[in-house]
């Protein structure tokens, strides 16, 4: 195995919600994402997964406050970026460009009355102000094709699309600026299992092809075991166990990890089955 090559590292990160009484949502978390890998972040609802993800992408808003720790992005040109210190233009150039995020429930957050094309163009207008209309159109078509949607759908409005299709659009938007890291927060939780498998297969394929690293967040640990390289298990704001997917599956150490493993009876096969079984690629309907 080649030596780990970190792209994003969090060290001793603590995040609180400054409400009364304060909520210590993330407690002293250290986590490293290596270039090109899928890191699964598992844990029950309320354990702090989304808060941590927002912290790593500098998206926290009051009353959330990062009270300690450091977050460093290791750019592909070898430069280290102190994520916590970013502001103004530096922050704008960082988000979407270096790290993009597919938000929890995002497929319901697309503006229903603005065409998909306009929403994709909006990203280019903000981040690539000099880009020609022709290039924007070509790139938008390319993005839809990448996520398995016919480019003719660009003129659709989100309200005309199914949940699975909207989620593919969100992934296309997250890919727009060719980021090195994608954070996916419960990207398939609201979808039925067949659609979920189709989308996960797509994410795996894109990752192979484009080489970005993924932090994949879900409460579904068995699913993570099938798709992740490494997994971190979070409980009440802390990472209580971390290991390769194989280790977490075969020799879970923490009682909580064992509990999460048994809470989804769906896991029967070997690692990888989740994306291999079911209909063949191209056969499943995109709903
Ligand atoms: N705006 C907020 N104000 C106060 N507490 C919050 C806020 N948002 C989240 N929390 C609390 O922070 C903790 C972690 O939440 P979250 O990061 O959303 O967990 P997860 O994504 O794992 O479900 C929970 O206890 C939640 O109630
Ligand atoms: Mg969440």
Tab-separated table of C-alpha atoms and ligand atoms in Angstrom:
chain	number	residue	atom	x	y	z
A	1	UNK	CA	0.000	0.000	0.000
A	2	UNK	CA	1.252	3.477	-0.816
A	3	UNK	CA	1.946	5.934	1.993
A	4	UNK	CA	-1.062	7.968	3.152
A	5	UNK	CA	-1.269	11.336	1.430
A	6	UNK	CA	-3.518	13.642	3.480
A	7	UNK	CA	-5.700	16.174	1.715
A	8	UNK	CA	-7.666	17.405	4.717
A	9	UNK	CA	-6.843	17.073	8.377
A	10	UNK	CA	-8.674	18.156	11.484
A	11	UNK	CA	-6.821	18.207	14.789
A	12	UNK	CA	-8.494	18.460	18.187
A	13	UNK	CA	-11.503	20.238	16.768
A	14	UNK	CA	-14.212	21.318	19.218
A	15	UNK	CA	-17.449	23.014	18.195
A	16	UNK	CA	-20.164	24.349	20.475
A	17	UNK	CA	-23.606	25.787	19.951
A	18	UNK	CA	-23.706	28.834	22.143
A	19	UNK	CA	-27.225	28.426	23.387
A	20	UNK	CA	-28.399	28.116	26.953
A	21	UNK	CA	-27.217	25.646	28.086
A	22	UNK	CA	-24.392	25.328	25.510
A	23	UNK	CA	-24.270	22.185	23.360
A	24	UNK	CA	-20.812	20.677	22.948
A	25	UNK	CA	-21.604	19.139	19.548
A	26	UNK	CA	-18.029	18.183	18.525
A	27	UNK	CA	-15.454	17.317	21.168
A	28	UNK	CA	-11.774	17.234	20.449
A	29	UNK	CA	-12.068	15.422	17.120
A	30	UNK	CA	-9.030	14.522	15.035
A	31	UNK	CA	-9.615	13.117	11.581
A	32	UNK	CA	-7.516	12.798	8.433
A	33	UNK	CA	-8.850	12.366	4.916
A	34	UNK	CA	-6.335	10.980	2.445
A	35	UNK	CA	-6.228	11.956	-1.207
A	36	UNK	CA	-8.648	9.903	-3.287
A	37	UNK	CA	-10.104	7.837	-0.457
A	38	UNK	CA	-13.634	7.418	0.816
A	39	UNK	CA	-13.795	8.093	4.532
A	40	UNK	CA	-17.076	7.067	6.122
A	41	UNK	CA	-18.365	9.001	9.094
A	42	UNK	CA	-20.978	7.012	10.975
A	43	UNK	CA	-23.103	7.712	14.025
A	44	UNK	CA	-26.683	8.162	15.096
A	45	UNK	CA	-28.684	11.292	14.495
A	46	UNK	CA	-27.556	14.124	16.773
A	47	UNK	CA	-23.997	12.841	17.371
A	48	UNK	CA	-22.422	15.829	15.594
A	49	UNK	CA	-21.677	14.606	12.055
A	50	UNK	CA	-23.177	17.573	10.227
A	51	UNK	CA	-21.630	20.050	12.662
A	52	UNK	CA	-18.185	18.535	12.082
A	53	UNK	CA	-18.680	18.609	8.296
A	54	UNK	CA	-19.691	22.271	8.417
A	55	UNK	CA	-16.645	23.010	10.529
A	56	UNK	CA	-14.316	21.325	8.029
A	57	UNK	CA	-15.783	23.375	5.191
A	58	UNK	CA	-15.960	26.633	7.196
A	59	UNK	CA	-19.725	26.796	6.949
A	60	UNK	CA	-20.540	27.180	10.644
A	61	UNK	CA	-22.835	30.038	11.513
A	62	UNK	CA	-23.845	31.453	14.912
A	63	UNK	CA	-24.770	30.115	17.375
A	64	UNK	CA	-22.184	27.502	16.296
A	65	UNK	CA	-18.627	28.349	17.286
A	66	UNK	CA	-15.401	26.437	16.764
A	67	UNK	CA	-13.843	26.689	20.200
A	68	UNK	CA	-10.599	24.865	19.495
A	69	UNK	CA	-8.467	22.914	17.087
A	70	UNK	CA	-7.070	23.281	13.616
A	71	UNK	CA	-8.147	22.316	10.121
A	72	UNK	CA	-5.610	22.161	7.322
A	73	UNK	CA	-6.222	21.588	3.619
A	74	UNK	CA	-3.232	20.156	1.795
A	75	UNK	CA	-3.592	21.499	-1.739
A	76	UNK	CA	-2.495	19.410	-4.722
A	77	UNK	CA	0.234	21.948	-5.466
A	78	UNK	CA	1.791	21.172	-2.079
A	79	UNK	CA	0.545	24.307	-0.340
A	80	UNK	CA	-1.067	23.964	3.092
A	81	UNK	CA	-4.141	26.100	3.677
A	82	UNK	CA	-5.108	27.026	7.226
A	83	UNK	CA	-8.860	26.630	6.805
A	84	UNK	CA	-9.717	28.303	10.101
A	85	UNK	CA	-7.835	31.481	9.146
A	86	UNK	CA	-9.563	31.913	5.750
A	87	UNK	CA	-11.812	34.891	5.197
A	88	UNK	CA	-13.245	37.042	2.417
A	89	UNK	CA	-11.846	36.178	-1.017
A	90	UNK	CA	-9.733	33.364	0.376
A	91	UNK	CA	-12.814	31.662	1.751
A	92	UNK	CA	-14.787	32.202	-1.449
A	93	UNK	CA	-11.958	30.693	-3.470
A	94	UNK	CA	-11.841	27.719	-1.110
A	95	UNK	CA	-15.458	26.584	-0.999
A	96	UNK	CA	-16.709	24.681	-4.043
A	97	UNK	CA	-13.243	24.957	-5.583
A	98	UNK	CA	-11.242	22.888	-3.083
A	99	UNK	CA	-14.024	21.250	-1.071
A	100	UNK	CA	-17.631	20.984	-2.073
A	101	UNK	CA	-20.509	19.680	-0.091
A	102	UNK	CA	-23.689	17.809	-0.872
A	103	UNK	CA	-25.883	18.916	1.993
A	104	UNK	CA	-28.234	16.798	4.013
A	105	UNK	CA	-31.689	17.140	2.441
A	106	UNK	CA	-30.110	19.165	-0.357
A	107	UNK	CA	-32.296	17.744	-3.074
A	108	UNK	CA	-35.170	19.596	-1.466
A	109	UNK	CA	-33.205	22.839	-1.261
A	110	UNK	CA	-32.836	23.453	-4.999
A	111	UNK	CA	-34.910	26.454	-5.945
A	112	UNK	CA	-37.939	24.785	-7.603
A	113	UNK	CA	-38.663	27.622	-10.040
A	114	UNK	CA	-35.140	28.245	-11.348
A	115	UNK	CA	-33.931	25.951	-14.107
A	116	UNK	CA	-31.137	23.496	-13.412
A	117	UNK	CA	-29.013	25.290	-15.985
A	118	UNK	CA	-29.404	28.660	-14.249
A	119	UNK	CA	-28.425	27.097	-10.920
A	120	UNK	CA	-25.299	25.523	-12.402
A	121	UNK	CA	-24.419	28.718	-14.283
A	122	UNK	CA	-24.712	30.596	-11.010
A	123	UNK	CA	-21.744	28.639	-9.622
A	124	UNK	CA	-19.618	29.587	-12.658
A	125	UNK	CA	-20.729	33.229	-12.475
A	126	UNK	CA	-19.576	33.416	-8.859
A	127	UNK	CA	-16.357	31.408	-9.137
A	128	UNK	CA	-15.307	31.702	-12.789
A	129	UNK	CA	-16.418	35.220	-13.724
A	130	UNK	CA	-14.548	35.230	-17.046
A	131	UNK	CA	-16.116	32.013	-18.349
A	132	UNK	CA	-17.911	32.300	-21.693
A	133	UNK	CA	-21.539	31.289	-22.092
A	134	UNK	CA	-20.489	28.587	-24.534
A	135	UNK	CA	-18.020	27.116	-22.039
A	136	UNK	CA	-20.596	27.252	-19.255
A	137	UNK	CA	-23.104	25.408	-21.434
A	138	UNK	CA	-20.535	22.795	-22.458
A	139	UNK	CA	-19.396	22.231	-18.888
A	140	UNK	CA	-22.981	22.036	-17.604
A	141	UNK	CA	-23.789	19.387	-20.220
A	142	UNK	CA	-20.641	17.503	-19.313
A	143	UNK	CA	-21.579	17.572	-15.618
A	144	UNK	CA	-25.035	16.123	-16.239
A	145	UNK	CA	-23.564	13.405	-18.407
A	146	UNK	CA	-21.060	12.618	-15.640
A	147	UNK	CA	-23.846	11.966	-13.136
A	148	UNK	CA	-25.873	9.895	-15.586
A	149	UNK	CA	-28.503	12.442	-16.532
A	150	UNK	CA	-29.344	13.360	-20.116
A	151	UNK	CA	-28.044	16.895	-20.843
A	152	UNK	CA	-31.458	17.806	-22.273
A	153	UNK	CA	-32.561	17.942	-18.624
A	154	UNK	CA	-30.622	21.176	-18.148
A	155	UNK	CA	-33.688	23.176	-19.038
A	156	UNK	CA	-35.802	21.337	-16.441
A	157	UNK	CA	-36.975	22.890	-13.239
A	158	UNK	CA	-36.307	20.983	-10.021
A	159	UNK	CA	-40.034	20.577	-9.345
A	160	UNK	CA	-40.230	18.534	-12.560
A	161	UNK	CA	-37.583	16.074	-11.385
A	162	UNK	CA	-37.736	13.008	-9.141
A	163	UNK	CA	-35.852	12.921	-5.832
A	164	UNK	CA	-33.094	10.718	-7.296
A	165	UNK	CA	-32.687	13.010	-10.284
A	166	UNK	CA	-32.522	16.092	-8.048
A	167	UNK	CA	-29.871	14.426	-5.936
A	168	UNK	CA	-27.848	13.686	-9.087
A	169	UNK	CA	-28.138	17.372	-9.966
A	170	UNK	CA	-26.773	18.283	-6.537
A	171	UNK	CA	-23.814	15.976	-7.117
A	172	UNK	CA	-23.270	17.523	-10.563
A	173	UNK	CA	-23.204	20.971	-8.941
A	174	UNK	CA	-20.756	19.800	-6.291
A	175	UNK	CA	-18.492	18.554	-9.106
A	176	UNK	CA	-18.746	21.787	-11.086
A	177	UNK	CA	-15.338	23.215	-10.138
A	178	UNK	CA	-13.505	19.883	-9.962
A	179	UNK	CA	-12.924	19.874	-6.182
A	180	UNK	CA	-10.346	17.678	-4.481
A	181	UNK	CA	-12.739	16.834	-1.653
A	182	UNK	CA	-16.473	16.196	-1.591
A	183	UNK	CA	-18.328	16.044	1.678
A	184	UNK	CA	-21.573	14.143	1.280
A	185	UNK	CA	-23.954	14.458	4.180
A	186	UNK	CA	-26.568	11.660	4.089
A	187	UNK	CA	-26.765	12.023	0.301
A	188	UNK	CA	-29.114	9.103	-0.200
A	189	UNK	CA	-30.980	8.830	3.082
A	190	UNK	CA	-34.298	10.131	1.751
A	191	UNK	CA	-34.261	7.896	-1.324
A	192	UNK	CA	-35.578	4.382	-1.815
A	193	UNK	CA	-33.051	1.573	-1.900
A	194	UNK	CA	-32.900	1.073	-5.674
A	195	UNK	CA	-32.338	4.771	-6.350
A	196	UNK	CA	-29.877	4.890	-3.460
A	197	UNK	CA	-27.805	2.097	-4.987
A	198	UNK	CA	-27.793	3.781	-8.375
A	199	UNK	CA	-26.513	7.017	-6.904
A	200	UNK	CA	-23.878	5.378	-4.743
A	201	UNK	CA	-22.633	3.396	-7.714
A	202	UNK	CA	-22.372	6.690	-9.592
A	203	UNK	CA	-20.397	8.328	-6.784
A	204	UNK	CA	-17.973	5.386	-6.720
A	205	UNK	CA	-17.535	5.561	-10.489
A	206	UNK	CA	-16.944	9.315	-10.430
A	207	UNK	CA	-14.431	8.979	-7.646
A	208	UNK	CA	-12.485	6.381	-9.674
A	209	UNK	CA	-12.557	8.604	-12.696
A	210	UNK	CA	-11.964	12.062	-11.193
A	211	UNK	CA	-9.884	11.099	-8.170
A	212	UNK	CA	-11.501	13.300	-5.530
A	213	UNK	CA	-11.661	12.192	-1.902
A	214	UNK	CA	-14.993	11.767	-0.144
A	215	UNK	CA	-16.206	12.149	3.407
A	216	UNK	CA	-19.410	10.140	3.286
A	217	UNK	CA	-21.705	10.772	6.227
A	218	UNK	CA	-24.539	8.467	7.195
A	219	UNK	CA	-26.088	6.690	10.154
A	220	UNK	CA	-26.040	3.499	8.030
A	221	UNK	CA	-22.785	1.825	9.093
A	222	UNK	CA	-23.253	-1.394	7.079
A	223	UNK	CA	-23.616	0.658	3.915
A	224	UNK	CA	-20.441	2.577	4.788
A	225	UNK	CA	-18.583	-0.680	5.259
A	226	UNK	CA	-19.329	-1.590	1.680
A	227	UNK	CA	-18.217	1.660	0.113
A	228	UNK	CA	-15.538	3.149	2.372
A	229	UNK	CA	-11.786	2.736	2.607
A	230	UNK	CA	-11.721	3.872	6.228
A	231	UNK	CA	-14.457	4.570	8.751
A	232	UNK	CA	-14.736	6.801	11.803
A	233	UNK	CA	-17.542	6.157	14.278
A	234	UNK	CA	-18.899	9.146	16.139
A	235	UNK	CA	-20.778	9.103	19.430
A	236	UNK	CA	-21.925	12.190	21.321
A	237	UNK	CA	-19.483	14.505	19.607
A	238	UNK	CA	-16.459	12.215	19.807
A	239	UNK	CA	-14.813	9.771	17.434
A	240	UNK	CA	-14.907	6.566	19.445
A	241	UNK	CA	-13.430	4.227	16.864
A	242	UNK	CA	-11.564	4.499	13.594
A	243	UNK	CA	-10.206	1.880	11.245
A	244	UNK	CA	-10.297	0.390	7.784
A	245	UNK	CA	-13.747	-0.729	6.680
A	246	UNK	CA	-12.487	-4.297	6.973
A	247	UNK	CA	-11.405	-3.773	10.601
A	248	UNK	CA	-14.672	-2.116	11.570
A	249	UNK	CA	-16.599	-4.983	9.987
A	250	UNK	CA	-14.533	-7.920	11.225
A	251	UNK	CA	-13.230	-6.722	14.579
A	252	UNK	CA	-15.246	-3.799	15.915
A	253	UNK	CA	-13.799	-2.712	19.263
A	254	UNK	CA	-16.345	-0.334	20.697
A	255	UNK	CA	-19.713	-1.535	21.993
A	256	UNK	CA	-21.385	1.308	20.139
A	257	UNK	CA	-19.850	0.206	16.832
A	258	UNK	CA	-21.176	-3.307	17.416
A	259	UNK	CA	-24.589	-1.873	18.119
A	260	UNK	CA	-24.563	0.194	14.917
A	261	UNK	CA	-23.503	-2.871	12.939
A	262	UNK	CA	-26.387	-4.928	14.204
A	263	UNK	CA	-28.981	-2.210	13.838
A	264	UNK	CA	-29.198	-2.667	10.082
A	265	UNK	CA	-30.008	-6.300	9.299
A	266	UNK	CA	-29.464	-5.609	5.588
A	267	UNK	CA	-25.776	-6.494	5.664
A	268	UNK	CA	-25.367	-10.071	4.504
A	269	UNK	CA	-22.698	-10.187	1.861
A	270	UNK	CA	-19.141	-9.087	1.433
A	271	UNK	CA	-17.740	-5.631	1.137
A	272	UNK	CA	-18.670	-4.140	-2.198
A	273	UNK	CA	-21.953	-6.001	-2.569
A	274	UNK	CA	-23.911	-2.861	-1.995
A	275	UNK	CA	-22.705	-1.405	-5.218
A	276	UNK	CA	-22.371	-4.655	-7.142
A	277	UNK	CA	-25.708	-6.304	-6.490
A	278	UNK	CA	-29.075	-5.229	-7.761
A	279	UNK	CA	-29.568	-4.316	-11.358
A	280	UNK	CA	-26.626	-3.999	-13.711
A	281	UNK	CA	-25.209	-0.553	-14.480
A	282	UNK	CA	-27.427	1.220	-16.939
A	283	UNK	CA	-30.243	-1.198	-16.278
A	284	UNK	CA	-31.664	0.525	-13.257
A	285	UNK	CA	-34.130	3.215	-13.909
A	286	UNK	CA	-33.038	6.679	-12.889
A	287	UNK	CA	-35.920	7.884	-10.803
B	1	LIG	N1	-28.524	25.514	15.664
B	1	LIG	C1	-28.356	24.699	16.728
B	1	LIG	N2	-28.508	25.160	17.984
B	1	LIG	C2	-28.327	24.363	19.044
B	1	LIG	N3	-27.981	23.066	18.965
B	1	LIG	C3	-27.817	22.537	17.743
B	1	LIG	C4	-27.996	23.327	16.553
B	1	LIG	N4	-27.762	22.534	15.485
B	1	LIG	C5	-27.455	21.320	15.970
B	1	LIG	N5	-27.481	21.310	17.323
B	1	LIG	C6	-27.178	20.179	18.229
B	1	LIG	O1	-25.853	19.737	17.972
B	1	LIG	C7	-25.778	18.326	18.094
B	1	LIG	C8	-25.189	17.744	16.828
B	1	LIG	O2	-26.086	17.956	15.740
B	1	LIG	P1	-25.741	17.522	14.245
B	1	LIG	O3	-24.361	17.943	13.933
B	1	LIG	O4	-26.831	17.998	13.370
B	1	LIG	O5	-25.774	15.923	14.359
B	1	LIG	P2	-25.934	14.812	13.218
B	1	LIG	O6	-25.607	15.434	11.921
B	1	LIG	O7	-25.006	13.729	13.615
B	1	LIG	O8	-27.357	14.350	13.279
B	1	LIG	C9	-27.186	17.843	18.398
B	1	LIG	O9	-27.288	17.686	19.796
B	1	LIG	C10	-28.055	18.978	17.928
B	1	LIG	O10	-29.251	19.037	18.667
B	2	LIG	MG1	-26.760	15.523	10.164
